[in-house]
mmCIF file of C-alpha atoms in Angstrom:
data_model
loop_
_atom_site.group_PDB
_atom_site.id
_atom_site.type_symbol
_atom_site.label_atom_id
_atom_site.label_comp_id
_atom_site.label_asym_id
_atom_site.label_seq_id
_atom_site.Cartn_x
_atom_site.Cartn_y
_atom_site.Cartn_z
ATOM 1 C CA UNK A 19 153.615 -110.960 33.959
ATOM 2 C CA UNK A 20 155.660 -114.073 33.225
ATOM 3 C CA UNK A 21 159.232 -112.897 33.066
ATOM 4 C CA UNK A 22 162.903 -113.831 33.547
ATOM 5 C CA UNK A 23 163.900 -113.640 37.176
ATOM 6 C CA UNK A 24 167.483 -112.988 38.059
ATOM 7 C CA UNK A 25 168.408 -113.545 41.623
ATOM 8 C CA UNK A 26 171.909 -112.979 42.879
ATOM 9 C CA UNK A 27 173.970 -113.111 45.988
ATOM 10 C CA UNK A 28 177.570 -112.415 46.676
ATOM 11 C CA UNK A 29 178.429 -115.953 45.623
ATOM 12 C CA UNK A 30 176.287 -116.591 42.612
ATOM 13 C CA UNK A 31 173.841 -115.493 39.929
ATOM 14 C CA UNK A 32 171.077 -117.734 38.595
ATOM 15 C CA UNK A 33 168.131 -117.540 36.234
ATOM 16 C CA UNK A 34 164.604 -118.824 36.316
ATOM 17 C CA UNK A 35 163.800 -119.302 32.725
ATOM 18 C CA UNK A 36 160.870 -117.856 30.800
ATOM 19 C CA UNK A 37 158.377 -119.955 28.912
ATOM 20 C CA UNK A 38 159.949 -122.542 26.594
ATOM 21 C CA UNK A 39 163.470 -122.189 27.919
ATOM 22 C CA UNK A 40 164.873 -124.383 30.726
ATOM 23 C CA UNK A 41 168.166 -123.334 32.259
ATOM 24 C CA UNK A 42 170.299 -125.708 34.340
ATOM 25 C CA UNK A 43 171.299 -124.115 37.667
ATOM 26 C CA UNK A 44 172.919 -124.780 40.959
ATOM 27 C CA UNK A 45 171.009 -124.338 44.152
ATOM 28 C CA UNK A 46 171.143 -121.083 45.989
ATOM 29 C CA UNK A 47 173.246 -121.015 49.199
ATOM 30 C CA UNK A 48 173.329 -118.929 52.271
ATOM 31 C CA UNK A 49 176.228 -116.485 51.978
ATOM 32 C CA UNK A 50 178.764 -116.293 54.855
ATOM 33 C CA UNK A 51 178.781 -113.213 56.950
ATOM 34 C CA UNK A 52 182.038 -111.125 56.548
ATOM 35 C CA UNK A 53 182.135 -110.736 60.349
ATOM 36 C CA UNK A 54 181.178 -112.625 63.535
ATOM 37 C CA UNK A 55 177.657 -112.611 64.882
ATOM 38 C CA UNK A 56 178.782 -110.550 67.907
ATOM 39 C CA UNK A 57 180.751 -108.082 65.813
ATOM 40 C CA UNK A 58 178.028 -105.428 65.581
ATOM 41 C CA UNK A 59 177.452 -105.232 69.348
ATOM 42 C CA UNK A 60 176.296 -103.252 71.155
ATOM 43 C CA UNK A 61 174.244 -101.804 68.317
ATOM 44 C CA UNK A 62 172.893 -105.174 67.043
ATOM 45 C CA UNK A 63 173.406 -108.047 69.352
ATOM 46 C CA UNK A 64 174.772 -111.543 68.589
ATOM 47 C CA UNK A 65 171.474 -113.356 69.193
ATOM 48 C CA UNK A 66 169.656 -111.202 66.702
ATOM 49 C CA UNK A 67 172.348 -111.661 64.107
ATOM 50 C CA UNK A 68 172.556 -115.366 64.516
ATOM 51 C CA UNK A 69 168.768 -115.896 64.202
ATOM 52 C CA UNK A 70 168.504 -113.424 61.415
ATOM 53 C CA UNK A 71 171.202 -114.953 59.286
ATOM 54 C CA UNK A 72 171.138 -118.643 60.165
ATOM 55 C CA UNK A 73 167.395 -119.029 60.509
ATOM 56 C CA UNK A 74 165.466 -116.234 58.641
ATOM 57 C CA UNK A 75 167.797 -115.776 55.647
ATOM 58 C CA UNK A 76 168.434 -119.534 55.421
ATOM 59 C CA UNK A 77 164.651 -120.047 55.218
ATOM 60 C CA UNK A 78 164.384 -117.741 52.254
ATOM 61 C CA UNK A 79 167.174 -119.582 50.496
ATOM 62 C CA UNK A 80 165.654 -123.019 51.216
ATOM 63 C CA UNK A 81 162.202 -121.969 50.095
ATOM 64 C CA UNK A 82 163.587 -120.267 46.977
ATOM 65 C CA UNK A 83 165.301 -123.516 46.017
ATOM 66 C CA UNK A 84 162.020 -125.465 46.435
ATOM 67 C CA UNK A 85 159.896 -122.992 44.480
ATOM 68 C CA UNK A 86 162.363 -122.779 41.644
ATOM 69 C CA UNK A 87 162.209 -126.610 41.343
ATOM 70 C CA UNK A 88 158.428 -126.397 41.179
ATOM 71 C CA UNK A 89 158.674 -123.596 38.577
ATOM 72 C CA UNK A 90 161.018 -125.717 36.500
ATOM 73 C CA UNK A 91 158.578 -128.614 36.601
ATOM 74 C CA UNK A 92 155.704 -126.280 35.556
ATOM 75 C CA UNK A 93 157.794 -124.966 32.665
ATOM 76 C CA UNK A 94 158.565 -128.452 31.506
ATOM 77 C CA UNK A 95 154.852 -129.439 31.606
ATOM 78 C CA UNK A 96 153.774 -126.164 29.951
ATOM 79 C CA UNK A 97 151.534 -125.513 32.968
ATOM 80 C CA UNK A 98 151.006 -121.776 32.803
ATOM 81 C CA UNK A 99 148.524 -121.801 35.721
ATOM 82 C CA UNK A 100 151.101 -123.341 38.003
ATOM 83 C CA UNK A 101 153.794 -120.863 36.784
ATOM 84 C CA UNK A 102 151.471 -117.900 37.660
ATOM 85 C CA UNK A 103 150.538 -119.348 41.049
ATOM 86 C CA UNK A 104 154.233 -119.724 42.002
ATOM 87 C CA UNK A 105 155.064 -116.061 41.199
ATOM 88 C CA UNK A 106 154.252 -114.688 44.722
ATOM 89 C CA UNK A 107 156.432 -117.272 46.462
ATOM 90 C CA UNK A 108 159.254 -116.666 43.990
ATOM 91 C CA UNK A 109 159.101 -112.855 44.568
ATOM 92 C CA UNK A 110 158.894 -113.222 48.360
ATOM 93 C CA UNK A 111 161.663 -115.774 48.817
ATOM 94 C CA UNK A 112 163.844 -114.532 46.016
ATOM 95 C CA UNK A 113 163.435 -110.982 47.312
ATOM 96 C CA UNK A 114 164.335 -112.083 50.796
ATOM 97 C CA UNK A 115 167.554 -113.696 49.530
ATOM 98 C CA UNK A 116 168.472 -110.665 47.430
ATOM 99 C CA UNK A 117 167.712 -108.133 50.162
ATOM 100 C CA UNK A 118 169.595 -109.969 52.938
ATOM 101 C CA UNK A 119 172.590 -110.675 50.765
ATOM 102 C CA UNK A 120 172.882 -106.911 50.267
ATOM 103 C CA UNK A 121 172.042 -106.097 53.890
ATOM 104 C CA UNK A 122 174.895 -108.108 55.426
ATOM 105 C CA UNK A 123 177.449 -106.298 53.325
ATOM 106 C CA UNK A 124 175.895 -102.909 54.170
ATOM 107 C CA UNK A 125 176.917 -103.566 57.781
ATOM 108 C CA UNK A 126 180.294 -103.526 59.422
ATOM 109 C CA UNK A 127 181.894 -103.428 62.903
ATOM 110 C CA UNK A 128 184.132 -100.691 61.488
ATOM 111 C CA UNK A 129 181.150 -98.789 60.010
ATOM 112 C CA UNK A 130 179.337 -95.538 61.000
ATOM 113 C CA UNK A 131 180.237 -91.996 60.446
ATOM 114 C CA UNK A 132 179.665 -90.511 56.971
ATOM 115 C CA UNK A 133 180.528 -91.586 53.435
ATOM 116 C CA UNK A 134 183.224 -89.946 51.475
ATOM 117 C CA UNK A 135 184.034 -89.047 47.865
ATOM 118 C CA UNK A 136 181.521 -89.342 45.049
ATOM 119 C CA UNK A 137 178.794 -90.808 47.195
ATOM 120 C CA UNK A 138 178.944 -87.969 49.698
ATOM 121 C CA UNK A 139 178.824 -85.412 46.890
ATOM 122 C CA UNK A 140 175.851 -87.177 45.319
ATOM 123 C CA UNK A 141 174.062 -87.257 48.745
ATOM 124 C CA UNK A 142 174.652 -83.471 49.208
ATOM 125 C CA UNK A 143 173.388 -82.839 45.633
ATOM 126 C CA UNK A 144 170.281 -84.907 45.865
ATOM 127 C CA UNK A 145 169.300 -84.346 49.540
ATOM 128 C CA UNK A 146 171.015 -81.094 50.495
ATOM 129 C CA UNK A 147 173.158 -82.603 53.216
ATOM 130 C CA UNK A 148 174.074 -85.881 54.798
ATOM 131 C CA UNK A 149 172.037 -84.963 57.883
ATOM 132 C CA UNK A 150 168.978 -84.358 55.738
ATOM 133 C CA UNK A 151 169.450 -87.645 53.868
ATOM 134 C CA UNK A 152 169.841 -89.567 57.162
ATOM 135 C CA UNK A 153 166.670 -88.033 58.523
ATOM 136 C CA UNK A 154 164.696 -88.784 55.391
ATOM 137 C CA UNK A 155 165.786 -92.491 55.158
ATOM 138 C CA UNK A 156 165.138 -92.909 58.878
ATOM 139 C CA UNK A 157 161.634 -91.442 58.558
ATOM 140 C CA UNK A 158 160.827 -93.628 55.547
ATOM 141 C CA UNK A 159 162.070 -96.711 57.364
ATOM 142 C CA UNK A 160 160.185 -95.894 60.579
ATOM 143 C CA UNK A 161 156.995 -95.286 58.537
ATOM 144 C CA UNK A 162 156.984 -98.711 56.871
ATOM 145 C CA UNK A 163 153.695 -100.329 57.884
ATOM 146 C CA UNK A 164 154.175 -103.817 59.121
ATOM 147 C CA UNK A 165 157.267 -105.486 57.609
ATOM 148 C CA UNK A 166 159.518 -104.152 54.969
ATOM 149 C CA UNK A 167 162.659 -102.201 54.019
ATOM 150 C CA UNK A 168 163.904 -98.618 53.750
ATOM 151 C CA UNK A 169 166.244 -98.123 50.819
ATOM 152 C CA UNK A 170 168.715 -95.762 49.293
ATOM 153 C CA UNK A 171 168.729 -96.577 45.569
ATOM 154 C CA UNK A 172 170.176 -95.104 42.380
ATOM 155 C CA UNK A 173 167.919 -94.038 39.545
ATOM 156 C CA UNK A 174 170.081 -94.704 36.531
ATOM 157 C CA UNK A 175 167.744 -93.065 33.979
ATOM 158 C CA UNK A 176 167.688 -89.844 35.980
ATOM 159 C CA UNK A 177 171.206 -90.045 37.313
ATOM 160 C CA UNK A 178 170.295 -89.390 40.915
ATOM 161 C CA UNK A 179 169.809 -91.024 44.300
ATOM 162 C CA UNK A 180 166.365 -91.774 45.621
ATOM 163 C CA UNK A 181 164.902 -93.007 48.934
ATOM 164 C CA UNK A 182 162.151 -95.677 48.739
ATOM 165 C CA UNK A 183 160.305 -98.106 50.956
ATOM 166 C CA UNK A 184 159.398 -101.699 49.955
ATOM 167 C CA UNK A 185 156.831 -103.895 51.646
ATOM 168 C CA UNK A 186 157.661 -107.372 52.913
ATOM 169 C CA UNK A 187 160.521 -108.753 50.868
ATOM 170 C CA UNK A 188 159.865 -107.002 47.664
ATOM 171 C CA UNK A 189 163.219 -106.448 45.983
ATOM 172 C CA UNK A 190 164.000 -102.841 45.216
ATOM 173 C CA UNK A 191 165.255 -103.145 41.676
ATOM 174 C CA UNK A 192 162.697 -105.713 40.621
ATOM 175 C CA UNK A 193 159.741 -103.661 41.850
ATOM 176 C CA UNK A 194 160.873 -100.012 41.417
ATOM 177 C CA UNK A 195 163.731 -100.120 38.905
ATOM 178 C CA UNK A 196 166.130 -98.492 41.416
ATOM 179 C CA UNK A 197 169.528 -100.033 41.879
ATOM 180 C CA UNK A 198 169.917 -100.855 45.572
ATOM 181 C CA UNK A 199 172.752 -99.260 47.403
ATOM 182 C CA UNK A 200 171.779 -99.242 51.103
ATOM 183 C CA UNK A 201 168.988 -101.317 52.669
ATOM 184 C CA UNK A 202 167.664 -101.159 56.191
ATOM 185 C CA UNK A 203 165.633 -104.192 57.259
ATOM 186 C CA UNK A 204 162.694 -103.152 59.433
ATOM 187 C CA UNK A 205 161.080 -106.525 59.896
ATOM 188 C CA UNK A 206 160.694 -107.160 63.590
ATOM 189 C CA UNK A 207 163.077 -110.124 63.482
ATOM 190 C CA UNK A 208 165.837 -107.628 62.672
ATOM 191 C CA UNK A 209 165.526 -105.809 66.064
ATOM 192 C CA UNK A 210 162.781 -107.086 68.355
ATOM 193 C CA UNK A 211 164.897 -109.122 70.678
ATOM 194 C CA UNK A 212 166.986 -106.035 71.501
ATOM 195 C CA UNK A 213 164.744 -103.052 70.916
ATOM 196 C CA UNK A 214 161.309 -104.619 71.429
ATOM 197 C CA UNK A 215 158.686 -102.643 69.485
ATOM 198 C CA UNK A 216 160.685 -99.413 69.457
ATOM 199 C CA UNK A 217 161.783 -99.308 65.828
ATOM 200 C CA UNK A 218 163.195 -95.737 65.984
ATOM 201 C CA UNK A 219 165.751 -96.863 68.637
ATOM 202 C CA UNK A 220 166.943 -99.622 66.256
ATOM 203 C CA UNK A 221 167.195 -97.225 63.357
ATOM 204 C CA UNK A 222 169.160 -94.745 65.550
ATOM 205 C CA UNK A 223 171.640 -97.516 66.379
ATOM 206 C CA UNK A 224 172.048 -99.030 62.959
ATOM 207 C CA UNK A 225 173.723 -95.887 61.624
ATOM 208 C CA UNK A 226 176.755 -96.765 63.864
ATOM 209 C CA UNK A 227 177.454 -99.858 61.814
ATOM 210 C CA UNK A 228 176.648 -98.790 58.241
ATOM 211 C CA UNK A 229 179.453 -99.859 55.925
ATOM 212 C CA UNK A 230 179.908 -96.817 53.829
ATOM 213 C CA UNK A 231 182.806 -98.332 51.915
ATOM 214 C CA UNK A 232 180.415 -101.005 50.602
ATOM 215 C CA UNK A 233 177.690 -98.446 49.779
ATOM 216 C CA UNK A 234 180.148 -96.284 47.896
ATOM 217 C CA UNK A 235 181.400 -99.237 45.914
ATOM 218 C CA UNK A 236 177.853 -100.171 45.012
ATOM 219 C CA UNK A 237 177.242 -96.564 43.999
ATOM 220 C CA UNK A 238 180.313 -96.538 41.763
ATOM 221 C CA UNK A 239 179.281 -99.834 40.088
ATOM 222 C CA UNK A 240 175.704 -98.684 39.601
ATOM 223 C CA UNK A 241 176.782 -95.810 37.393
ATOM 224 C CA UNK A 242 178.632 -97.986 34.887
#
């Protein structure tokens, strides 16, 4: 249960050490968006993006830094009970930081349409068609009970794409082993101000801003 945690963002990669090994690290920081808050309108409005990025993601980053400091102290004291008790907060806030760092790059004001090249061929191979893939990922995301994420991931052992859902802020790779390619945030804070409680409308809209270049790049990297 006690393990090495690796959390990463576009700007950094840092470790939380296992028992008996303390690693110096810098604090996690909130990554900048590669576009303005209003850039995804009308599909996702500026108010949602600002709150989602500058408040929600920032909270995960801040809390992650706090819990890592407490974990470091527990390691130094050899307090295994404290280390175990901190694991849920580490998973939740670390997962929130990982998931959102991927999410922002999965979106683009120049997004939408369909992927090309190797990713498109893999989608056709593993799902039959792009339309079928889109329908399946949408259905999985709509079906998340409460808060969570819908994901397109890559199963490196089997060499194929898979769709999965994760509850809360559970990180895809850390909980399923799948390499995350495309994540859709279905927490209410991602859409409620614009789409109220109608999650399917949000999911219909988000396909218009999916950054397939980024997803394709992630896919190419995942196979190495």
